[in-house]
């Protein structure tokens, strides 16, 4: 959805993005913990009903840690959940909760929200946040992930950051 109202806001600088990143890292840690609890609970049920062999281990966590397949599947699940946190927020309304607190929005230059695919590509190109360092040498205030996905992070006015505009609606 294109929101022309958001098309002409100034691009966000490095330190404002950094503030939002710190806030979002706390939320991502909460997602990490919640995903870990869910996966461990499911794994414990599968072990306790006998669908997964204990292999001589007394504790469920030892069963998981002793098998690289289980350990890697658990890690992949948790990473997927954290990645989905960012991709869903960026593609649905252009803002994570940290970005909302700092009045930032990721969008295409015409104000259009990112597609799910573009948001996923943005996550990959962000290089775990290191792509933002590119802003320090780019006079256009574009990070690596901005350039690679033809997007930008803008600073919204207080009015434009209101909940009625969160999904790009006027």
mmCIF file of N, CA and C in Angstrom, residues 1-7 86-96 99 104-120 122 149-154 156 160 163-170:
data_model
loop_
_atom_site.group_PDB
_atom_site.id
_atom_site.type_symbol
_atom_site.label_atom_id
_atom_site.label_comp_id
_atom_site.label_asym_id
_atom_site.label_seq_id
_atom_site.Cartn_x
_atom_site.Cartn_y
_atom_site.Cartn_z
ATOM 1 N N UNK A 1 0.843 -1.174 0.000
ATOM 2 C CA UNK A 1 0.000 0.000 0.000
ATOM 3 C C UNK A 1 0.888 1.236 0.000
ATOM 4 N N UNK A 2 0.577 2.183 -0.837
ATOM 5 C CA UNK A 2 1.350 3.421 -0.929
ATOM 6 C C UNK A 2 0.720 4.468 -0.021
ATOM 7 N N UNK A 3 1.544 5.118 0.757
ATOM 8 C CA UNK A 3 1.108 6.197 1.615
ATOM 9 C C UNK A 3 1.915 7.429 1.231
ATOM 10 N N UNK A 4 1.356 8.260 0.356
ATOM 11 C CA UNK A 4 2.062 9.446 -0.138
ATOM 12 C C UNK A 4 2.441 10.380 1.002
ATOM 13 N N UNK A 5 1.662 10.350 2.086
ATOM 14 C CA UNK A 5 1.951 11.200 3.232
ATOM 15 C C UNK A 5 3.330 10.900 3.812
ATOM 16 N N UNK A 6 3.767 9.645 3.721
ATOM 17 C CA UNK A 6 5.054 9.249 4.289
ATOM 18 C C UNK A 6 6.197 9.320 3.278
ATOM 19 N N UNK A 7 5.924 9.729 2.046
ATOM 20 C CA UNK A 7 6.939 9.695 0.991
ATOM 21 C C UNK A 7 7.985 10.795 1.119
ATOM 22 N N UNK A 86 11.100 -9.353 12.772
ATOM 23 C CA UNK A 86 11.458 -8.195 11.964
ATOM 24 C C UNK A 86 10.704 -8.159 10.640
ATOM 25 N N UNK A 87 10.656 -9.260 9.932
ATOM 26 C CA UNK A 87 10.060 -9.297 8.594
ATOM 27 C C UNK A 87 8.567 -8.968 8.647
ATOM 28 N N UNK A 88 7.861 -9.520 9.600
ATOM 29 C CA UNK A 88 6.421 -9.256 9.695
ATOM 30 C C UNK A 88 6.162 -7.793 10.034
ATOM 31 N N UNK A 89 6.879 -7.262 11.009
ATOM 32 C CA UNK A 89 6.663 -5.854 11.359
ATOM 33 C C UNK A 89 7.022 -4.932 10.200
ATOM 34 N N UNK A 90 8.153 -5.178 9.532
ATOM 35 C CA UNK A 90 8.558 -4.319 8.420
ATOM 36 C C UNK A 90 7.582 -4.404 7.256
ATOM 37 N N UNK A 91 7.048 -5.577 6.972
ATOM 38 C CA UNK A 91 6.163 -5.713 5.811
ATOM 39 C C UNK A 91 4.726 -5.302 6.125
ATOM 40 N N UNK A 92 4.311 -5.381 7.359
ATOM 41 C CA UNK A 92 2.932 -5.030 7.696
ATOM 42 C C UNK A 92 2.728 -3.529 7.860
ATOM 43 N N UNK A 93 3.595 -2.881 8.621
ATOM 44 C CA UNK A 93 3.390 -1.470 8.860
ATOM 45 C C UNK A 93 4.629 -0.621 8.699
ATOM 46 N N UNK A 94 5.758 -1.263 8.409
ATOM 47 C CA UNK A 94 6.981 -0.515 8.208
ATOM 48 C C UNK A 94 7.724 -0.181 9.484
ATOM 49 N N UNK A 95 7.198 -0.642 10.626
ATOM 50 C CA UNK A 95 7.816 -0.292 11.897
ATOM 51 C C UNK A 95 7.837 -1.486 12.840
ATOM 52 N N UNK A 96 8.987 -1.696 13.479
ATOM 53 C CA UNK A 96 9.033 -2.565 14.648
ATOM 54 C C UNK A 96 8.609 -1.699 15.828
ATOM 55 N N UNK A 99 11.238 0.939 16.366
ATOM 56 C CA UNK A 99 11.163 1.989 15.341
ATOM 57 C C UNK A 99 9.991 2.918 15.625
ATOM 58 N N UNK A 104 10.443 6.004 13.532
ATOM 59 C CA UNK A 104 11.080 5.588 12.284
ATOM 60 C C UNK A 104 10.143 4.674 11.514
ATOM 61 N N UNK A 105 10.299 4.688 10.216
ATOM 62 C CA UNK A 105 9.521 3.785 9.369
ATOM 63 C C UNK A 105 10.392 3.370 8.188
ATOM 64 N N UNK A 106 10.370 2.076 7.863
ATOM 65 C CA UNK A 106 11.055 1.587 6.679
ATOM 66 C C UNK A 106 10.026 1.476 5.564
ATOM 67 N N UNK A 107 10.403 1.968 4.386
ATOM 68 C CA UNK A 107 9.474 2.009 3.261
ATOM 69 C C UNK A 107 10.273 2.179 1.979
ATOM 70 N N UNK A 108 9.575 2.069 0.880
ATOM 71 C CA UNK A 108 10.178 2.440 -0.397
ATOM 72 C C UNK A 108 10.100 3.965 -0.505
ATOM 73 N N UNK A 109 10.941 4.589 -1.313
ATOM 74 C CA UNK A 109 10.951 6.058 -1.389
ATOM 75 C C UNK A 109 9.605 6.697 -1.741
ATOM 76 N N UNK A 110 8.709 5.962 -2.390
ATOM 77 C CA UNK A 110 7.392 6.525 -2.720
ATOM 78 C C UNK A 110 6.390 6.375 -1.579
ATOM 79 N N UNK A 111 6.824 5.848 -0.436
ATOM 80 C CA UNK A 111 5.943 5.669 0.718
ATOM 81 C C UNK A 111 5.316 4.292 0.805
ATOM 82 N N UNK A 112 5.572 3.451 -0.194
ATOM 83 C CA UNK A 112 4.988 2.108 -0.221
ATOM 84 C C UNK A 112 5.656 1.215 0.821
ATOM 85 N N UNK A 113 4.833 0.396 1.498
ATOM 86 C CA UNK A 113 5.372 -0.575 2.446
ATOM 87 C C UNK A 113 6.164 -1.642 1.704
ATOM 88 N N UNK A 114 7.101 -2.253 2.404
ATOM 89 C CA UNK A 114 7.880 -3.343 1.829
ATOM 90 C C UNK A 114 7.024 -4.594 1.710
ATOM 91 N N UNK A 115 7.280 -5.371 0.682
ATOM 92 C CA UNK A 115 6.645 -6.679 0.579
ATOM 93 C C UNK A 115 7.320 -7.618 1.571
ATOM 94 N N UNK A 116 6.728 -8.763 1.795
ATOM 95 C CA UNK A 116 7.320 -9.763 2.684
ATOM 96 C C UNK A 116 8.705 -10.163 2.176
ATOM 97 N N UNK A 117 8.815 -10.349 0.859
ATOM 98 C CA UNK A 117 10.097 -10.748 0.259
ATOM 99 C C UNK A 117 11.133 -9.640 0.420
ATOM 100 N N UNK A 118 10.744 -8.396 0.171
ATOM 101 C CA UNK A 118 11.683 -7.275 0.319
ATOM 102 C C UNK A 118 12.117 -7.122 1.773
ATOM 103 N N UNK A 119 11.192 -7.341 2.711
ATOM 104 C CA UNK A 119 11.549 -7.255 4.126
ATOM 105 C C UNK A 119 12.521 -8.369 4.506
ATOM 106 N N UNK A 120 12.311 -9.564 3.965
ATOM 107 C CA UNK A 120 13.228 -10.683 4.234
ATOM 108 C C UNK A 120 14.606 -10.389 3.637
ATOM 109 N N UNK A 122 15.838 -7.457 3.123
ATOM 110 C CA UNK A 122 16.385 -6.386 3.960
ATOM 111 C C UNK A 122 17.046 -6.959 5.209
ATOM 112 N N UNK A 149 17.766 -3.115 -1.151
ATOM 113 C CA UNK A 149 16.320 -3.396 -1.282
ATOM 114 C C UNK A 149 15.534 -2.184 -1.783
ATOM 115 N N UNK A 150 16.265 -1.158 -2.204
ATOM 116 C CA UNK A 150 15.635 0.075 -2.694
ATOM 117 C C UNK A 150 14.588 0.593 -1.699
ATOM 118 N N UNK A 151 15.025 0.698 -0.459
ATOM 119 C CA UNK A 151 14.151 1.179 0.606
ATOM 120 C C UNK A 151 14.873 2.285 1.370
ATOM 121 N N UNK A 152 14.194 2.837 2.340
ATOM 122 C CA UNK A 152 14.783 3.874 3.170
ATOM 123 C C UNK A 152 14.113 3.839 4.537
ATOM 124 N N UNK A 153 14.796 4.388 5.527
ATOM 125 C CA UNK A 153 14.224 4.554 6.856
ATOM 126 C C UNK A 153 14.045 6.047 7.056
ATOM 127 N N UNK A 154 12.808 6.448 7.312
ATOM 128 C CA UNK A 154 12.501 7.865 7.457
ATOM 129 C C UNK A 154 12.091 8.165 8.891
ATOM 130 N N UNK A 156 9.414 9.951 10.985
ATOM 131 C CA UNK A 156 8.047 10.443 10.862
ATOM 132 C C UNK A 156 7.786 11.583 11.842
ATOM 133 N N UNK A 160 2.230 11.730 12.013
ATOM 134 C CA UNK A 160 2.289 10.612 11.063
ATOM 135 C C UNK A 160 2.569 9.287 11.763
ATOM 136 N N UNK A 163 -1.219 5.715 15.513
ATOM 137 C CA UNK A 163 -1.641 4.345 15.225
ATOM 138 C C UNK A 163 -2.495 4.248 13.961
ATOM 139 N N UNK A 164 -3.280 5.253 13.620
ATOM 140 C CA UNK A 164 -4.131 5.160 12.420
ATOM 141 C C UNK A 164 -3.301 5.043 11.141
ATOM 142 N N UNK A 165 -2.048 5.495 11.211
ATOM 143 C CA UNK A 165 -1.170 5.410 10.043
ATOM 144 C C UNK A 165 -0.268 4.192 10.068
ATOM 145 N N UNK A 166 -0.400 3.345 11.061
ATOM 146 C CA UNK A 166 0.559 2.269 11.256
ATOM 147 C C UNK A 166 0.581 1.279 10.104
ATOM 148 N N UNK A 167 -0.526 1.013 9.499
ATOM 149 C CA UNK A 167 -0.560 0.086 8.352
ATOM 150 C C UNK A 167 -0.569 0.843 7.028
ATOM 151 N N UNK A 168 -0.135 2.080 7.065
ATOM 152 C CA UNK A 168 -0.048 2.841 5.831
ATOM 153 C C UNK A 168 -1.363 3.474 5.431
ATOM 154 N N UNK A 169 -2.346 3.463 6.307
ATOM 155 C CA UNK A 169 -3.651 4.048 5.988
ATOM 156 C C UNK A 169 -3.642 5.533 6.311
ATOM 157 N N UNK A 170 -4.424 6.264 5.556
ATOM 158 C CA UNK A 170 -4.500 7.704 5.818
ATOM 159 C C UNK A 170 -5.643 8.018 6.736
#
